[in-house]
């Protein structure tokens, strides 16, 4: 009997605790014509080593589950595809029953029932909760599909971090019906605590808005987000709910708390809290990152609002930095040097050499170099900064941290060609350094093209290239400059959409690099964010 090929796609990230049992359950299926694809996300534990024991298809790609799943599907050769999380274990007949179900006319996807397993009291509560969902149309999502239909609906929506399973099931149902099987998936919750489950619920609730907006007219969405419908479901079988009274009552309490923190997370996602809490956030970062004397200087300097005055701050890790009072310097100092601004860099450490070669274009007062120099002791850094006052502070900060012998400073503006350019800056240097060809509040600075800069440095390779894109720097995203960018193992671009004479979008940055780089996007707000581009 001819068995169609089934591609099993498993996204992973630091999954060593569960992965062996997960993959063993897949290769031990009674249905044997299986292709196993593992899409890892730069795991730092033994995940990749474990995966390599079960399949030759282990690929490093992506930043979220939906991206990993879609990429796995693009590589799949099977007639059918199924998506299994790394903490899930399959009953031996799962794949066989799914293929049989898809042999029926009109079946577009298959729901595999799940049960929760784990250790501890709260894991038992989660097991009880999930038991009520088996067979419930509005809460169970399909995970087995004919590949042709999966491709037709566009796969998982990569804009969704929460609700992506429900969203895909709703799209698939437009192509046919959803079937069910009787074999189970066991979802290993590990040693679950109430705090752990509430944190998880809060995180995903902050990401659910896009799902709600894209599916707001669907009746099942209202049930999925309704505590009343959940309680109605639980109390539909009081015998099961209170078979163990303590477990039943605790499960109801846990679910109520989840809906509570979920509501807070949803509200938080719809309100720009950072605008109202910026000062408090800076104060908190100052307390956790600065030495006590510097905390007091930070507060005093910030409150006095003495534009132009400077304060030397010292961090607990030993970094010293001179910053202007009550400008972006104060906030950026604690934000960057406490590791909050560039908190994604750790995930790329595997691709970096030692000593590191760094290019920081738009160096400002040198905070990125100070941050990298503390994190990776051996560096050689090339800094490009057109503003004379910034350069003076930059030199001071390098001297304070004994880095002058490892840093090369170019007092230039990056421009499309080498020439004199107009440099627009407001009086207090409050993050307004932009190169424009206008006449308001400008000074004339020397420009240098990216190609000429590269020629002067004569670098064969670059570990990290960090570039602030504001004003004329948007012009650097051209074919002439790509060879310079392509020397870098990791590119970090901070973009400012409101300082954008070419009217480019975030997608233009991603498209520029996507041929040779994997892209990760980290938003700060609607106007500013970071693009990480890692060489494939």
Coordinates of C-alpha atoms in Angstrom, one line a residue:
X1 CA 0.0 0.0 0.0
X2 CA 1.4 3.4 -1.0
X3 CA 1.8 5.7 2.0
X4 CA 2.0 9.5 1.3
X5 CA 5.0 11.3 2.8
X6 CA 4.3 13.2 6.0
X7 CA 6.6 16.1 7.0
X8 CA 6.8 16.6 10.7
X9 CA 8.1 20.1 11.6
X10 CA 9.4 20.8 15.1
X11 CA 10.4 24.4 16.1
X12 CA 13.0 24.4 18.9
X13 CA 14.7 26.9 21.3
X14 CA 16.8 25.6 24.2
X15 CA 14.6 22.5 24.3
X16 CA 17.0 19.9 25.6
X17 CA 14.8 19.0 28.6
X18 CA 12.0 17.6 26.4
X19 CA 13.4 17.2 22.9
X20 CA 14.7 13.6 23.0
X21 CA 11.3 12.2 24.2
X22 CA 9.5 14.4 21.6
X23 CA 11.6 13.3 18.6
X24 CA 11.6 9.6 19.8
X25 CA 7.8 9.7 19.9
X26 CA 7.8 10.9 16.3
X27 CA 10.3 8.4 14.8
X28 CA 8.5 5.6 16.7
X29 CA 5.1 6.2 15.0
X30 CA 3.3 3.2 13.5
X31 CA 3.2 5.2 10.3
X32 CA 6.7 5.1 8.9
X33 CA 6.8 7.3 5.8
X34 CA 7.8 10.4 7.8
X35 CA 10.2 13.3 7.1
X36 CA 11.4 15.0 10.3
X37 CA 12.5 18.6 10.1
X38 CA 13.8 20.5 13.1
X39 CA 14.0 24.3 12.9
X40 CA 16.1 25.7 15.7
X41 CA 16.4 29.3 16.9
X42 CA 20.1 29.6 17.9
X43 CA 19.8 27.3 21.0
X44 CA 22.7 27.6 23.5
X45 CA 22.0 24.2 25.1
X46 CA 22.2 20.6 23.7
X47 CA 19.1 21.0 21.5
X48 CA 21.0 20.8 18.2
X49 CA 23.1 17.8 19.3
X50 CA 19.9 15.9 20.3
X51 CA 18.1 16.8 17.1
X52 CA 21.0 15.5 15.0
X53 CA 20.6 12.1 16.5
X54 CA 17.2 11.8 14.9
X55 CA 17.3 13.7 11.6
X56 CA 19.7 15.2 9.1
X57 CA 17.3 18.1 8.6
X58 CA 18.3 20.4 11.5
X59 CA 18.2 24.1 10.4
X60 CA 19.0 27.3 12.2
X61 CA 16.3 29.9 11.3
X62 CA 13.8 32.4 12.6
X63 CA 12.9 34.3 15.7
X64 CA 9.4 33.2 16.6
X65 CA 7.5 29.9 16.2
X66 CA 5.4 31.0 13.3
X67 CA 8.5 32.0 11.3
X68 CA 10.1 28.7 12.2
X69 CA 7.1 26.7 11.2
X70 CA 6.6 28.4 7.9
X71 CA 10.2 28.0 7.0
X72 CA 10.0 24.3 7.9
X73 CA 7.0 24.0 5.7
X74 CA 8.8 25.7 2.8
X75 CA 11.4 22.9 3.0
X76 CA 9.0 20.1 3.4
X77 CA 8.6 17.5 0.7
X78 CA 5.6 15.7 2.1
X79 CA 2.0 15.6 0.9
X80 CA 1.0 16.4 4.4
X81 CA 2.6 18.5 7.1
X82 CA 2.1 18.4 10.9
X83 CA 3.5 20.9 13.4
X84 CA 4.7 19.5 16.8
X85 CA 6.1 21.7 19.6
X86 CA 9.3 20.4 21.2
X87 CA 7.6 19.8 24.6
X88 CA 5.0 17.5 23.0
X89 CA 4.9 13.7 22.9
X90 CA 2.8 11.7 20.4
X91 CA 0.8 8.6 20.9
X92 CA 2.1 6.0 18.5
X93 CA -0.9 6.1 16.1
X94 CA -1.2 9.9 15.8
X95 CA 0.2 10.2 12.3
X96 CA -1.6 7.1 11.0
X97 CA -4.9 8.4 12.2
X98 CA -4.3 11.9 10.8
X99 CA -3.5 10.4 7.3
X100 CA -6.6 8.3 7.5
X101 CA -8.7 11.3 8.5
X102 CA -7.4 13.3 5.5
X103 CA -8.4 10.5 3.1
X104 CA -12.1 11.6 3.7
X105 CA -13.6 14.0 1.2
X106 CA -13.5 17.6 2.1
X107 CA -11.1 17.4 5.0
X108 CA -8.8 20.4 5.1
X109 CA -7.1 19.9 8.5
X110 CA -7.0 17.6 11.5
X111 CA -7.3 18.4 15.2
X112 CA -5.2 16.3 17.4
X113 CA -6.5 16.3 21.0
X114 CA -4.0 17.3 23.7
X115 CA -3.6 16.4 27.4
X116 CA -1.4 18.3 29.8
X117 CA 1.2 16.4 31.8
X118 CA 3.8 17.8 34.3
X119 CA 5.0 17.8 37.9
X120 CA 3.4 19.5 40.8
X121 CA 0.1 20.8 42.0
X122 CA -0.5 23.5 39.4
X123 CA 0.4 21.1 36.6
X124 CA -2.4 18.8 37.8
X125 CA -4.7 21.9 37.7
X126 CA -3.6 22.6 34.1
X127 CA -4.2 18.9 33.2
X128 CA -7.8 19.2 34.5
X129 CA -8.4 22.4 32.6
X130 CA -7.2 21.1 29.3
X131 CA -9.3 17.9 29.7
X132 CA -12.4 20.1 29.2
X133 CA -11.2 21.3 25.8
X134 CA -11.2 18.0 24.1
X135 CA -13.8 18.1 21.4
X136 CA -14.6 21.8 21.8
X137 CA -14.7 23.4 18.3
X138 CA -13.9 27.0 19.4
X139 CA -10.8 26.2 21.4
X140 CA -9.0 23.3 19.7
X141 CA -6.9 24.2 16.7
X142 CA -5.8 22.0 13.8
X143 CA -2.1 21.1 13.4
X144 CA -2.1 18.5 10.6
X145 CA -2.8 19.7 7.0
X146 CA -2.5 18.8 3.3
X147 CA 0.6 20.8 2.3
X148 CA -1.2 22.1 -0.7
X149 CA -3.9 23.8 1.4
X150 CA -1.4 25.1 4.0
X151 CA 0.4 26.8 1.2
X152 CA -2.8 28.1 -0.4
X153 CA -3.8 30.0 2.8
X154 CA -0.3 31.4 3.3
X155 CA 0.7 29.3 6.4
X156 CA 0.9 30.9 9.8
X157 CA 0.6 34.6 10.0
X158 CA 4.1 35.7 11.1
X159 CA 2.8 38.9 12.5
X160 CA 1.0 37.0 15.2
X161 CA 2.8 35.7 18.3
X162 CA -0.4 34.8 20.1
X163 CA -3.5 33.2 18.5
X164 CA -1.6 32.1 15.4
X165 CA -2.9 28.5 15.8
X166 CA -6.5 29.7 16.0
X167 CA -6.0 32.1 13.1
X168 CA -4.6 29.3 10.8
X169 CA -7.5 26.9 11.7
X170 CA -10.0 29.6 10.8
X171 CA -8.3 30.1 7.4
X172 CA -8.1 26.4 6.8
X173 CA -11.8 25.9 7.6
X174 CA -12.6 28.1 4.5
X175 CA -11.1 25.3 2.4
X176 CA -13.0 22.4 4.0
X177 CA -13.9 20.7 7.2
X178 CA -11.7 19.9 10.3
X179 CA -11.5 16.2 11.3
X180 CA -10.6 14.8 14.7
X181 CA -8.6 11.8 15.7
X182 CA -8.7 9.8 19.0
X183 CA -4.9 9.4 19.5
X184 CA -3.5 12.1 21.8
X185 CA -0.6 14.5 22.1
X186 CA 0.8 14.9 25.6
X187 CA 1.9 18.5 26.3
X188 CA 4.6 18.5 29.0
X189 CA 4.2 21.6 31.2
X190 CA 7.2 20.6 33.3
X191 CA 7.2 21.7 36.9
X192 CA 4.5 24.3 36.6
X193 CA 4.0 27.1 39.1
X194 CA 1.2 29.7 39.3
X195 CA 3.7 32.5 38.7
X196 CA 5.1 30.8 35.7
X197 CA 1.7 30.3 34.1
X198 CA 0.6 33.9 34.9
X199 CA 3.7 35.3 33.3
X200 CA 3.2 33.3 30.2
X201 CA -0.5 34.4 30.0
X202 CA 0.6 38.1 30.5
X203 CA 3.2 37.8 27.7
X204 CA 0.8 36.3 25.2
X205 CA -2.1 38.6 26.1
X206 CA 0.1 41.6 25.1
X207 CA 0.5 40.0 21.7
X208 CA -3.2 39.0 21.1
X209 CA -4.4 42.4 19.8
X210 CA -3.5 41.7 16.2
X211 CA -5.3 38.4 16.3
X212 CA -8.4 40.0 17.8
X213 CA -8.4 42.8 15.1
X214 CA -8.0 40.4 12.2
X215 CA -10.7 38.1 13.4
X216 CA -13.0 40.4 15.4
X217 CA -16.3 39.3 13.7
X218 CA -15.9 35.6 14.3
X219 CA -18.1 34.1 17.0
X220 CA -15.4 31.6 18.2
X221 CA -13.0 34.5 19.0
X222 CA -15.5 35.9 21.4
X223 CA -15.8 32.5 23.1
X224 CA -12.0 32.1 23.1
X225 CA -11.6 35.3 25.1
X226 CA -14.6 35.0 27.3
X227 CA -14.2 33.9 30.9
X228 CA -18.0 33.3 31.1
X229 CA -17.8 30.8 28.2
X230 CA -14.9 29.1 29.9
X231 CA -16.7 28.8 33.2
X232 CA -19.8 27.6 31.4
X233 CA -17.6 24.9 29.9
X234 CA -16.1 23.9 33.2
X235 CA -19.4 23.7 35.0
X236 CA -21.0 21.7 32.2
X237 CA -19.4 18.6 33.9
X238 CA -19.4 19.3 37.7
X239 CA -18.6 15.7 38.4
X240 CA -15.3 15.9 36.6
X241 CA -14.6 19.5 37.9
X242 CA -15.0 18.5 41.5
X243 CA -13.8 14.9 41.4
X244 CA -10.9 16.2 43.4
X245 CA -12.3 19.4 45.1
X246 CA -9.0 21.0 45.9
X247 CA -7.7 20.6 42.3
X248 CA -11.0 21.8 40.8
X249 CA -11.2 24.9 43.0
X250 CA -7.5 25.7 42.4
X251 CA -8.0 25.3 38.7
X252 CA -10.9 27.8 38.7
X253 CA -8.8 30.2 40.7
X254 CA -5.8 29.8 38.3
X255 CA -8.0 30.4 35.3
X256 CA -9.5 33.5 36.9
X257 CA -6.1 34.9 37.6
X258 CA -5.0 34.1 34.1
X259 CA -7.9 36.1 32.7
X260 CA -7.1 38.9 35.1
X261 CA -3.4 39.2 34.1
X262 CA -4.4 38.7 30.5
X263 CA -6.8 41.7 30.7
X264 CA -3.9 43.8 32.1
X265 CA -1.6 42.6 29.4
X266 CA -4.2 43.4 26.7
X267 CA -4.7 46.9 28.1
X268 CA -0.9 47.4 28.4
X269 CA -0.5 46.6 24.7
X270 CA -3.1 49.2 23.7
X271 CA -1.7 52.1 25.9
X272 CA 1.7 53.7 25.3
X273 CA 2.6 53.3 29.0
X274 CA 6.3 54.1 28.2
X275 CA 5.3 57.7 27.4
X276 CA 4.0 58.2 31.0
X277 CA 6.5 56.1 32.8
X278 CA 9.7 57.1 31.0
X279 CA 11.1 58.9 34.0
X280 CA 10.3 56.1 36.4
X281 CA 11.9 53.6 34.0
X282 CA 15.1 55.6 33.8
X283 CA 15.2 55.9 37.6
X284 CA 14.8 52.1 37.9
X285 CA 17.5 51.5 35.4
X286 CA 19.8 54.0 37.2
X287 CA 19.3 52.1 40.5
X288 CA 20.1 48.7 39.1
X289 CA 23.0 49.8 36.9
X290 CA 24.8 52.8 38.5
X291 CA 26.9 53.0 41.7
X292 CA 25.0 54.7 44.5
X293 CA 26.9 58.0 44.2
X294 CA 26.2 58.1 40.5
X295 CA 22.5 57.4 41.1
X296 CA 22.3 60.5 43.3
X297 CA 24.2 62.5 40.6
X298 CA 21.8 61.1 37.9
X299 CA 18.7 62.2 39.8
X300 CA 20.1 65.6 40.7
X301 CA 21.3 66.3 37.2
X302 CA 18.1 65.1 35.6
X303 CA 15.9 67.3 37.9
X304 CA 18.0 70.4 37.6
X305 CA 17.4 70.4 33.8
X306 CA 20.8 72.1 33.1
X307 CA 21.1 71.7 29.4
X308 CA 24.7 71.6 28.3
X309 CA 26.1 70.7 31.7
X310 CA 27.8 67.3 32.0
X311 CA 27.9 64.6 34.6
X312 CA 30.3 61.7 34.9
X313 CA 28.4 58.5 35.9
X314 CA 29.9 55.2 37.0
X315 CA 28.2 51.9 36.5
X316 CA 28.4 49.0 38.9
X317 CA 30.3 47.1 36.2
X318 CA 33.1 49.7 36.2
X319 CA 32.2 51.6 33.0
X320 CA 32.5 55.4 33.4
X321 CA 30.7 57.8 31.0
X322 CA 30.3 61.5 30.7
X323 CA 26.8 62.4 29.7
X324 CA 24.9 65.7 29.2
X325 CA 22.3 66.5 31.7
X326 CA 18.6 66.0 30.9
X327 CA 19.1 65.1 27.3
X328 CA 18.9 61.7 25.6
X329 CA 22.4 61.1 26.9
X330 CA 21.1 60.4 30.4
X331 CA 18.5 58.0 29.3
X332 CA 20.6 56.3 26.7
X333 CA 23.5 55.9 29.1
X334 CA 21.6 53.7 31.5
X335 CA 19.5 52.1 28.8
X336 CA 22.4 51.0 26.7
X337 CA 25.1 50.3 29.3
X338 CA 22.7 48.3 31.5
X339 CA 22.1 46.0 28.5
X340 CA 18.5 47.0 27.9
X341 CA 18.9 48.6 24.5
X342 CA 20.9 45.9 22.7
X343 CA 19.5 42.9 24.7
X344 CA 19.4 40.7 21.6
X345 CA 23.1 40.7 21.0
X346 CA 23.8 37.6 23.2
X347 CA 21.8 35.4 20.8
X348 CA 24.4 36.2 18.1
X349 CA 27.6 35.5 20.1
X350 CA 28.3 32.2 18.2
X351 CA 28.9 34.0 14.9
X352 CA 31.3 36.6 16.4
X353 CA 35.1 36.3 16.3
X354 CA 37.6 37.3 19.0
X355 CA 39.0 39.9 18.9
X356 CA 35.9 41.6 17.5
X357 CA 36.0 44.1 14.6
X358 CA 33.3 46.8 15.2
X359 CA 32.0 49.6 13.1
X360 CA 29.7 52.1 14.8
X361 CA 28.3 54.6 12.3
X362 CA 26.6 57.4 14.2
X363 CA 28.6 56.8 17.4
X364 CA 27.2 59.7 19.3
X365 CA 29.2 59.8 22.6
X366 CA 30.5 56.2 22.3
X367 CA 28.0 54.3 24.4
X368 CA 27.7 51.3 22.0
X369 CA 31.5 50.9 21.9
X370 CA 31.6 51.1 25.8
X371 CA 28.9 48.4 26.0
X372 CA 30.6 46.1 23.5
X373 CA 34.0 46.6 25.1
X374 CA 32.7 45.6 28.5
X375 CA 30.9 42.6 27.0
X376 CA 33.8 41.4 24.8
X377 CA 37.2 42.5 26.1
X378 CA 39.1 42.3 22.9
X379 CA 37.8 44.7 20.3
X380 CA 39.0 47.1 17.6
X381 CA 36.4 49.7 16.9
X382 CA 35.9 52.2 14.0
X383 CA 33.6 55.1 15.0
X384 CA 32.0 57.5 12.6
X385 CA 30.4 60.7 14.2
X386 CA 30.0 64.1 12.5
X387 CA 29.1 66.3 15.5
X388 CA 32.1 68.0 17.0
X389 CA 30.6 68.2 20.5
X390 CA 29.8 64.5 20.4
X391 CA 33.3 63.6 19.3
X392 CA 34.8 65.6 22.2
X393 CA 32.6 63.6 24.7
X394 CA 33.3 60.4 22.8
X395 CA 37.1 60.9 23.3
X396 CA 36.6 61.7 26.9
X397 CA 34.6 58.5 27.4
X398 CA 37.2 56.4 25.7
X399 CA 39.9 57.9 27.9
X400 CA 37.8 57.3 31.1
X401 CA 37.6 53.6 30.1
X402 CA 41.2 53.2 28.7
X403 CA 40.0 52.4 25.2
X404 CA 41.8 55.0 23.1
X405 CA 44.4 52.6 21.7
X406 CA 41.7 50.3 20.3
X407 CA 39.4 52.9 18.7
X408 CA 39.7 54.8 15.4
X409 CA 37.5 57.9 15.1
X410 CA 36.2 59.4 11.8
X411 CA 34.8 62.8 12.3
X412 CA 32.6 62.6 9.3
X413 CA 29.1 62.2 8.1
X414 CA 28.4 59.1 6.1
X415 CA 27.0 60.3 2.8
X416 CA 26.6 59.0 -0.7
X417 CA 29.8 60.7 -1.8
X418 CA 32.7 62.5 -0.2
X419 CA 31.7 66.2 0.1
X420 CA 30.7 68.9 2.5
X421 CA 27.2 68.3 3.9
X422 CA 24.8 70.3 6.0
X423 CA 24.4 68.9 9.5
X424 CA 21.1 69.8 11.3
X425 CA 21.2 69.7 15.1
X426 CA 19.1 71.5 17.7
X427 CA 20.7 73.4 20.5
X428 CA 20.5 70.8 23.3
X429 CA 21.5 67.8 21.1
X430 CA 18.3 66.0 22.2
X431 CA 18.6 63.2 19.7
X432 CA 18.1 65.5 16.7
X433 CA 21.4 64.9 14.8
X434 CA 20.2 64.6 11.3
X435 CA 21.9 65.3 8.0
X436 CA 19.6 67.3 5.7
X437 CA 20.2 69.7 2.9
X438 CA 18.2 72.5 4.5
X439 CA 19.3 75.8 6.0
X440 CA 17.8 75.7 9.5
X441 CA 20.3 75.4 12.4
X442 CA 22.9 73.7 10.4
X443 CA 26.7 73.4 10.4
X444 CA 28.9 72.2 7.6
X445 CA 30.7 68.9 8.2
X446 CA 32.9 66.6 6.1
X447 CA 31.1 63.8 4.4
X448 CA 32.6 60.4 3.5
X449 CA 31.1 57.8 1.3
X450 CA 30.6 54.3 2.7
X451 CA 32.9 52.9 0.0
X452 CA 35.7 55.4 0.7
X453 CA 35.4 54.6 4.4
X454 CA 35.7 50.9 3.7
X455 CA 38.7 51.5 1.5
X456 CA 40.5 53.6 4.2
X457 CA 39.9 50.9 6.8
X458 CA 40.9 48.0 4.5
X459 CA 39.0 45.4 6.5
X460 CA 38.5 42.0 5.1
X461 CA 35.7 41.2 7.5
X462 CA 33.5 42.9 10.2
X463 CA 31.9 41.2 13.2
X464 CA 29.4 43.9 14.1
X465 CA 28.3 46.9 11.9
X466 CA 26.0 49.2 13.8
X467 CA 24.4 52.0 11.9
X468 CA 21.9 54.7 13.0
X469 CA 19.7 55.5 10.0
X470 CA 18.3 59.1 10.3
X471 CA 18.3 61.7 7.5
X472 CA 20.8 61.0 4.7
X473 CA 21.9 57.6 6.1
X474 CA 18.8 56.1 4.5
X475 CA 20.6 56.8 1.2
X476 CA 23.2 54.2 2.1
X477 CA 20.8 51.3 1.3
X478 CA 21.9 51.2 -2.3
X479 CA 23.5 48.5 -4.5
X480 CA 26.8 50.4 -4.5
X481 CA 27.2 50.0 -0.7
X482 CA 25.9 46.4 -0.4
X483 CA 29.4 44.9 -0.7
X484 CA 30.5 46.9 2.4
X485 CA 27.5 45.7 4.4
X486 CA 28.1 42.2 3.3
X487 CA 31.4 42.0 5.1
X488 CA 29.6 42.0 8.4
X489 CA 28.6 38.9 10.3
X490 CA 26.0 40.9 12.2
X491 CA 24.4 44.2 11.2
X492 CA 22.4 46.3 13.7
X493 CA 20.4 49.1 12.2
X494 CA 18.6 51.7 14.4
X495 CA 16.0 53.3 12.2
X496 CA 14.1 56.6 12.6
X497 CA 11.0 56.6 10.4
X498 CA 10.3 60.2 11.1
X499 CA 13.8 61.3 9.9
X500 CA 13.5 59.7 6.5
X501 CA 13.7 61.9 3.3
X502 CA 13.4 58.8 1.0
X503 CA 10.2 57.8 2.7
X504 CA 11.4 54.2 3.0
X505 CA 9.7 51.6 5.2
X506 CA 10.9 48.9 7.6
X507 CA 10.2 46.4 4.9
X508 CA 12.7 48.2 2.6
X509 CA 15.5 47.6 5.1
X510 CA 14.5 43.9 5.5
X511 CA 14.3 43.4 1.7
X512 CA 17.7 45.1 1.2
X513 CA 19.4 42.4 3.4
X514 CA 17.2 39.3 3.1
X515 CA 19.3 37.7 0.3
X516 CA 22.2 37.0 2.6
X517 CA 20.9 37.7 6.1
X518 CA 18.3 36.5 8.5
X519 CA 16.3 39.4 9.9
X520 CA 15.0 40.1 13.4
X521 CA 13.0 43.2 14.1
X522 CA 12.9 44.8 17.6
X523 CA 10.5 47.7 17.9
X524 CA 11.0 50.6 20.4
X525 CA 7.8 52.4 19.3
X526 CA 6.0 53.1 16.1
X527 CA 8.8 55.4 14.8
X528 CA 12.0 53.9 16.1
X529 CA 13.3 50.3 16.3
X530 CA 16.2 48.0 15.7
X531 CA 16.8 45.6 12.8
X532 CA 19.3 42.7 13.5
X533 CA 20.6 41.1 10.3
X534 CA 22.6 37.9 10.8
X535 CA 24.6 36.4 8.0
X536 CA 23.0 33.1 6.9

